[in-house]
Tab-separated table of N, CA and C in Angstrom:
chain	number	residue	atom	x	y	z
N	1	MET	N	38.206	82.350	5.475
N	1	MET	CA	38.402	83.575	4.727
N	1	MET	C	38.691	83.222	3.269
N	2	LYS	N	38.015	83.886	2.358
N	2	LYS	CA	38.228	83.672	0.931
N	2	LYS	C	39.473	84.409	0.461
N	3	PRO	N	40.257	83.787	-0.426
N	3	PRO	CA	41.409	84.517	-0.975
N	3	PRO	C	40.925	85.719	-1.790
N	4	PRO	N	41.735	86.773	-1.872
N	4	PRO	CA	41.315	87.980	-2.590
N	4	PRO	C	41.145	87.770	-4.094
N	5	PHE	N	41.765	86.744	-4.644
N	5	PHE	CA	41.622	86.447	-6.070
N	5	PHE	C	41.871	84.964	-6.293
N	6	GLN	N	41.402	84.473	-7.385
N	6	GLN	CA	41.588	83.069	-7.729
N	6	GLN	C	42.613	82.959	-8.852
N	7	ILE	N	43.577	82.074	-8.690
N	7	ILE	CA	44.583	81.860	-9.726
N	7	ILE	C	43.964	80.998	-10.822
N	8	MET	N	43.947	81.531	-12.026
N	8	MET	CA	43.338	80.834	-13.158
N	8	MET	C	44.350	79.962	-13.905
N	9	GLY	N	45.625	80.322	-13.837
N	9	GLY	CA	46.646	79.562	-14.540
N	9	GLY	C	47.984	80.273	-14.450
N	10	THR	N	48.990	79.671	-15.048
N	10	THR	CA	50.333	80.233	-15.036
N	10	THR	C	50.850	80.285	-16.463
N	11	ASP	N	51.400	81.437	-16.846
N	11	ASP	CA	51.973	81.565	-18.184
N	11	ASP	C	53.423	81.100	-18.199
N	12	HIS	N	54.195	81.542	-17.208
N	12	HIS	CA	55.602	81.159	-17.146
N	12	HIS	C	56.118	81.289	-15.720
N	13	VAL	N	57.286	80.694	-15.488
N	13	VAL	CA	58.009	80.852	-14.231
N	13	VAL	C	59.332	81.506	-14.578
N	14	ARG	N	59.649	82.614	-13.894
N	14	ARG	CA	60.884	83.347	-14.167
N	14	ARG	C	61.925	83.018	-13.091
N	15	PHE	N	63.137	82.729	-13.554
N	15	PHE	CA	64.265	82.482	-12.670
N	15	PHE	C	65.294	83.579	-12.905
N	16	ILE	N	65.742	84.236	-11.848
N	16	ILE	CA	66.834	85.206	-11.938
N	16	ILE	C	68.107	84.418	-11.633
N	17	VAL	N	68.982	84.301	-12.621
N	17	VAL	CA	70.160	83.442	-12.506
N	17	VAL	C	71.424	84.233	-12.840
N	18	GLY	N	72.559	83.666	-12.514
N	18	GLY	CA	73.829	84.311	-12.818
N	18	GLY	C	74.189	84.256	-14.292
N	19	ASN	N	73.792	83.189	-14.979
N	19	ASN	CA	74.105	83.020	-16.395
N	19	ASN	C	72.879	82.425	-17.097
N	20	ALA	N	72.065	83.282	-17.695
N	20	ALA	CA	70.813	82.846	-18.323
N	20	ALA	C	71.058	81.916	-19.504
N	21	LYS	N	72.089	82.192	-20.276
N	21	LYS	CA	72.383	81.357	-21.447
N	21	LYS	C	72.733	79.936	-21.020
N	22	GLN	N	73.548	79.818	-19.996
N	22	GLN	CA	73.944	78.507	-19.499
N	22	GLN	C	72.750	77.762	-18.900
N	23	ALA	N	71.914	78.451	-18.143
N	23	ALA	CA	70.740	77.816	-17.539
N	23	ALA	C	69.787	77.304	-18.616
N	24	ALA	N	69.548	78.112	-19.650
N	24	ALA	CA	68.663	77.696	-20.743
N	24	ALA	C	69.247	76.481	-21.464
N	25	HIS	N	70.539	76.509	-21.723
N	25	HIS	CA	71.203	75.387	-22.397
N	25	HIS	C	71.093	74.106	-21.562
N	26	TYR	N	71.252	74.227	-20.261
N	26	TYR	CA	71.147	73.088	-19.349
N	26	TYR	C	69.771	72.429	-19.467
N	27	TYR	N	68.712	73.228	-19.411
N	27	TYR	CA	67.360	72.678	-19.495
N	27	TYR	C	67.063	72.106	-20.883
N	28	GLN	N	67.645	72.694	-21.906
N	28	GLN	CA	67.456	72.159	-23.258
N	28	GLN	C	68.159	70.812	-23.407
N	29	THR	N	69.372	70.719	-22.912
N	29	THR	CA	70.178	69.513	-23.074
N	29	THR	C	69.702	68.366	-22.190
N	30	LEU	N	69.476	68.637	-20.905
N	30	LEU	CA	69.138	67.563	-19.978
N	30	LEU	C	67.664	67.199	-19.959
N	31	TYR	N	66.779	68.167	-20.156
N	31	TYR	CA	65.349	67.909	-19.985
N	31	TYR	C	64.536	68.037	-21.266
N	32	GLY	N	65.170	68.340	-22.382
N	32	GLY	CA	64.477	68.363	-23.657
N	32	GLY	C	63.630	69.592	-23.935
N	33	PHE	N	63.870	70.682	-23.217
N	33	PHE	CA	63.147	71.926	-23.496
N	33	PHE	C	63.603	72.489	-24.840
N	34	GLN	N	62.732	73.236	-25.492
N	34	GLN	CA	63.038	73.867	-26.773
N	34	GLN	C	63.191	75.371	-26.582
N	35	ALA	N	64.181	75.963	-27.242
N	35	ALA	CA	64.358	77.418	-27.193
N	35	ALA	C	63.165	78.080	-27.870
N	36	GLU	N	62.619	79.110	-27.219
N	36	GLU	CA	61.455	79.791	-27.779
N	36	GLU	C	61.722	81.266	-28.060
N	37	ALA	N	62.495	81.931	-27.191
N	37	ALA	CA	62.722	83.368	-27.389
N	37	ALA	C	64.004	83.794	-26.684
N	38	TYR	N	64.530	84.938	-27.121
N	38	TYR	CA	65.726	85.532	-26.522
N	38	TYR	C	65.553	87.043	-26.506
N	39	ARG	N	66.076	87.647	-25.456
N	39	ARG	CA	66.114	89.110	-25.363
N	39	ARG	C	67.450	89.483	-24.731
N	40	GLY	N	68.144	90.449	-25.337
N	40	GLY	CA	69.438	90.846	-24.815
N	40	GLY	C	70.031	91.983	-25.613
N	41	LEU	N	71.356	92.085	-25.602
N	41	LEU	CA	72.041	93.184	-26.286
N	41	LEU	C	71.701	93.242	-27.767
N	42	GLU	N	71.627	92.077	-28.412
N	42	GLU	CA	71.348	92.049	-29.852
N	42	GLU	C	69.947	92.561	-30.193
N	43	THR	N	69.040	92.480	-29.242
N	43	THR	CA	67.669	92.951	-29.474
N	43	THR	C	67.430	94.333	-28.883
N	44	GLY	N	68.482	94.944	-28.320
N	44	GLY	CA	68.380	96.310	-27.819
N	44	GLY	C	68.194	96.445	-26.319
N	45	ASP	N	68.177	95.364	-25.576
N	45	ASP	CA	68.017	95.445	-24.122
N	45	ASP	C	69.394	95.537	-23.472
N	46	ARG	N	69.692	96.659	-22.859
N	46	ARG	CA	70.997	96.865	-22.223
N	46	ARG	C	70.980	96.577	-20.722
N	47	GLU	N	69.853	96.115	-20.207
N	47	GLU	CA	69.715	95.844	-18.774
N	47	GLU	C	69.901	94.369	-18.418
N	48	LYS	N	69.400	93.477	-19.290
N	48	LYS	CA	69.383	92.061	-18.940
N	48	LYS	C	69.341	91.178	-20.185
N	49	ALA	N	69.691	89.921	-19.973
N	49	ALA	CA	69.518	88.891	-20.999
N	49	ALA	C	68.437	87.948	-20.497
N	50	ALA	N	67.564	87.507	-21.390
N	50	ALA	CA	66.500	86.580	-21.011
N	50	ALA	C	66.337	85.529	-22.100
N	51	TYR	N	66.266	84.293	-21.679
N	51	TYR	CA	66.052	83.164	-22.580
N	51	TYR	C	64.780	82.448	-22.147
N	52	VAL	N	63.907	82.165	-23.098
N	52	VAL	CA	62.664	81.444	-22.823
N	52	VAL	C	62.793	80.046	-23.408
N	53	VAL	N	62.533	79.044	-22.570
N	53	VAL	CA	62.516	77.657	-23.034
N	53	VAL	C	61.136	77.078	-22.728
N	54	LYS	N	60.699	76.147	-23.580
N	54	LYS	CA	59.343	75.622	-23.458
N	54	LYS	C	59.336	74.118	-23.672
N	55	GLN	N	58.475	73.453	-22.911
N	55	GLN	CA	58.230	72.023	-23.094
N	55	GLN	C	56.749	71.778	-22.822
N	56	ASN	N	56.005	71.436	-23.866
N	56	ASN	CA	54.552	71.289	-23.785
N	56	ASN	C	53.945	72.584	-23.245
N	57	LYS	N	53.287	72.535	-22.083
N	57	LYS	CA	52.679	73.748	-21.521
N	57	LYS	C	53.580	74.443	-20.497
N	58	ILE	N	54.778	73.919	-20.293
N	58	ILE	CA	55.705	74.496	-19.310
N	58	ILE	C	56.597	75.503	-20.011
N	59	ARG	N	56.696	76.711	-19.457
N	59	ARG	CA	57.545	77.750	-20.033
N	59	ARG	C	58.371	78.376	-18.907
N	60	PHE	N	59.702	78.330	-19.047
N	60	PHE	CA	60.621	78.947	-18.095
N	60	PHE	C	61.312	80.124	-18.765
N	61	VAL	N	61.502	81.194	-18.000
N	61	VAL	CA	62.252	82.363	-18.461
N	61	VAL	C	63.454	82.504	-17.535
N	62	PHE	N	64.645	82.381	-18.092
N	62	PHE	CA	65.881	82.551	-17.330
N	62	PHE	C	66.418	83.944	-17.634
N	63	THR	N	66.582	84.758	-16.602
N	63	THR	CA	66.978	86.151	-16.773
N	63	THR	C	68.239	86.433	-15.971
N	64	SER	N	69.181	87.156	-16.595
N	64	SER	CA	70.412	87.588	-15.929
N	64	SER	C	70.608	89.075	-16.155
N	65	PRO	N	70.771	89.843	-15.074
N	65	PRO	CA	71.086	91.261	-15.254
N	65	PRO	C	72.540	91.417	-15.683
N	66	TYR	N	72.818	92.451	-16.477
N	66	TYR	CA	74.191	92.710	-16.913
N	66	TYR	C	75.008	93.416	-15.835
N	67	LYS	N	74.350	94.235	-15.022
N	67	LYS	CA	75.066	95.030	-14.023
N	67	LYS	C	74.884	94.425	-12.634
N	68	PRO	N	75.965	94.372	-11.843
N	68	PRO	CA	75.868	93.768	-10.513
N	68	PRO	C	74.963	94.546	-9.552
N	69	ASN	N	74.777	95.833	-9.771
N	69	ASN	CA	73.935	96.632	-8.873
N	69	ASN	C	72.506	96.768	-9.405
N	70	SER	N	72.090	95.857	-10.253
N	70	SER	CA	70.740	95.870	-10.823
N	70	SER	C	69.694	95.630	-9.734
N	71	ALA	N	68.500	96.132	-9.950
N	71	ALA	CA	67.398	95.916	-9.007
N	71	ALA	C	67.008	94.442	-8.925
N	72	MET	N	67.368	93.650	-9.928
N	72	MET	CA	67.058	92.211	-9.913
N	72	MET	C	67.915	91.439	-8.917
N	73	ASN	N	69.077	91.977	-8.574
N	73	ASN	CA	69.990	91.260	-7.668
N	73	ASN	C	69.565	91.381	-6.236
């Protein structure tokens, strides 16, 4: 049976974590990832914080919801 679609590539991998800032810092410090983007209260998002780190073609997005009853949890 043929798959319904073919995966052409991956843009990023998203991780839902308890502390996005700490997770991003960990990957920057231990594995040499570079900070690429941030989204959170300062940018007008009242639902979640997200940090994007990048190394060559690898891009991780660490996201933390602000509210414990968020749909992300």
